[in-house]
């Protein structure tokens, strides 16, 4: 199997269908912090393809972060990048440049 991390300005479900993804994987810090928002996004990624795309949805799978990373959020990464501070302790080794470019 192949794992691909991608960003898109389009609907994520449309991108996933275009690359023939078998599933969307979403990271959650904790279900207490992110649960409601993630379930809303899951609903959008389920009904969007059905109503807008006239196609079947791509299933969503969730990965809960280990407790030591529960403080990491896209907002924190974005703030560090915009202030020129490092993000090495927040993102996987080797991905710093790509993440900084995405948020820069």
Tab-separated table of C-alpha atoms in Angstrom:
chain	number	residue	atom	x	y	z
A	1	UNK	CA	0.000	0.000	0.000
A	2	UNK	CA	1.017	3.613	-0.491
A	3	UNK	CA	0.563	6.539	1.868
A	4	UNK	CA	0.518	10.024	0.383
A	5	UNK	CA	0.250	13.295	2.269
A	6	UNK	CA	-1.266	16.004	0.089
A	7	UNK	CA	-2.866	19.414	0.279
A	8	UNK	CA	-5.521	20.730	-2.052
A	9	UNK	CA	-7.626	23.848	-2.440
A	10	UNK	CA	-10.481	21.696	-3.743
A	11	UNK	CA	-12.757	19.419	-1.747
A	12	UNK	CA	-10.544	16.747	-0.191
A	13	UNK	CA	-13.008	14.039	-1.216
A	14	UNK	CA	-12.741	15.155	-4.864
A	15	UNK	CA	-8.936	14.974	-4.677
A	16	UNK	CA	-9.157	11.539	-3.034
A	17	UNK	CA	-11.450	10.254	-5.768
A	18	UNK	CA	-9.111	11.675	-8.419
A	19	UNK	CA	-6.126	9.740	-7.088
A	20	UNK	CA	-8.256	6.652	-6.400
A	21	UNK	CA	-7.631	6.716	-2.652
A	22	UNK	CA	-9.153	3.833	-0.759
A	23	UNK	CA	-9.483	5.875	2.449
A	24	UNK	CA	-8.957	9.329	3.923
A	25	UNK	CA	-6.918	9.342	7.123
A	26	UNK	CA	-7.370	12.198	9.561
A	27	UNK	CA	-5.351	12.813	12.673
A	28	UNK	CA	-7.053	13.853	15.877
A	29	UNK	CA	-5.265	15.193	18.947
A	30	UNK	CA	-7.880	13.725	21.279
A	31	UNK	CA	-11.549	12.975	20.726
A	32	UNK	CA	-12.377	15.432	23.502
A	33	UNK	CA	-10.582	18.301	21.686
A	34	UNK	CA	-11.361	17.427	18.066
A	35	UNK	CA	-14.207	14.921	18.048
A	36	UNK	CA	-17.165	17.126	17.147
A	37	UNK	CA	-15.299	19.034	14.425
A	38	UNK	CA	-13.920	15.822	12.940
A	39	UNK	CA	-17.364	14.225	12.808
A	40	UNK	CA	-18.741	17.322	11.018
A	41	UNK	CA	-15.937	17.054	8.441
A	42	UNK	CA	-16.623	13.342	8.068
A	43	UNK	CA	-20.269	14.128	7.320
A	44	UNK	CA	-19.237	16.706	4.703
A	45	UNK	CA	-16.847	14.185	3.135
A	46	UNK	CA	-19.677	11.645	3.050
A	47	UNK	CA	-22.536	13.794	1.746
A	48	UNK	CA	-20.442	16.019	-0.548
A	49	UNK	CA	-19.590	13.213	-2.956
A	50	UNK	CA	-23.168	11.939	-2.915
A	51	UNK	CA	-24.869	15.297	-3.458
A	52	UNK	CA	-22.295	17.343	-5.392
A	53	UNK	CA	-20.177	14.716	-7.090
A	54	UNK	CA	-22.837	12.080	-7.692
A	55	UNK	CA	-20.321	9.466	-6.617
A	56	UNK	CA	-19.659	7.228	-3.645
A	57	UNK	CA	-17.720	8.661	-0.704
A	58	UNK	CA	-14.189	7.654	0.249
A	59	UNK	CA	-14.251	6.188	3.782
A	60	UNK	CA	-12.637	8.234	6.547
A	61	UNK	CA	-10.355	6.625	9.121
A	62	UNK	CA	-9.117	8.404	12.227
A	63	UNK	CA	-5.736	8.229	13.952
A	64	UNK	CA	-5.522	9.534	17.514
A	65	UNK	CA	-2.235	11.155	18.473
A	66	UNK	CA	-0.170	9.812	21.335
A	67	UNK	CA	-0.703	11.981	24.443
A	68	UNK	CA	2.763	13.555	24.091
A	69	UNK	CA	1.611	15.184	20.808
A	70	UNK	CA	-1.866	16.245	21.915
A	71	UNK	CA	-0.731	19.905	22.111
A	72	UNK	CA	0.283	20.017	18.418
A	73	UNK	CA	-2.192	21.741	16.120
A	74	UNK	CA	-2.127	23.289	12.673
A	75	UNK	CA	-2.507	26.672	14.374
A	76	UNK	CA	0.652	26.089	16.402
A	77	UNK	CA	2.577	25.002	13.298
A	78	UNK	CA	1.259	27.986	11.312
A	79	UNK	CA	2.235	30.443	14.078
A	80	UNK	CA	5.761	29.017	14.321
A	81	UNK	CA	6.287	29.112	10.558
A	82	UNK	CA	4.997	32.688	10.235
A	83	UNK	CA	7.313	33.852	13.038
A	84	UNK	CA	10.334	32.043	11.578
A	85	UNK	CA	10.657	29.618	14.480
A	86	UNK	CA	11.505	25.957	13.954
A	87	UNK	CA	8.929	23.184	13.713
A	88	UNK	CA	11.282	20.203	13.957
A	89	UNK	CA	9.730	19.134	17.243
A	90	UNK	CA	6.192	19.267	15.784
A	91	UNK	CA	6.391	17.444	12.442
A	92	UNK	CA	7.965	14.194	11.208
A	93	UNK	CA	11.699	14.202	10.543
A	94	UNK	CA	12.445	15.266	6.994
A	95	UNK	CA	9.087	16.957	6.386
A	96	UNK	CA	9.958	20.346	7.895
A	97	UNK	CA	10.627	22.080	4.570
A	98	UNK	CA	7.479	20.839	2.863
A	99	UNK	CA	5.316	21.700	5.872
A	100	UNK	CA	6.863	25.164	6.213
A	101	UNK	CA	6.287	25.803	2.504
A	102	UNK	CA	2.649	24.693	2.803
A	103	UNK	CA	2.047	27.027	5.764
A	104	UNK	CA	4.355	29.834	4.595
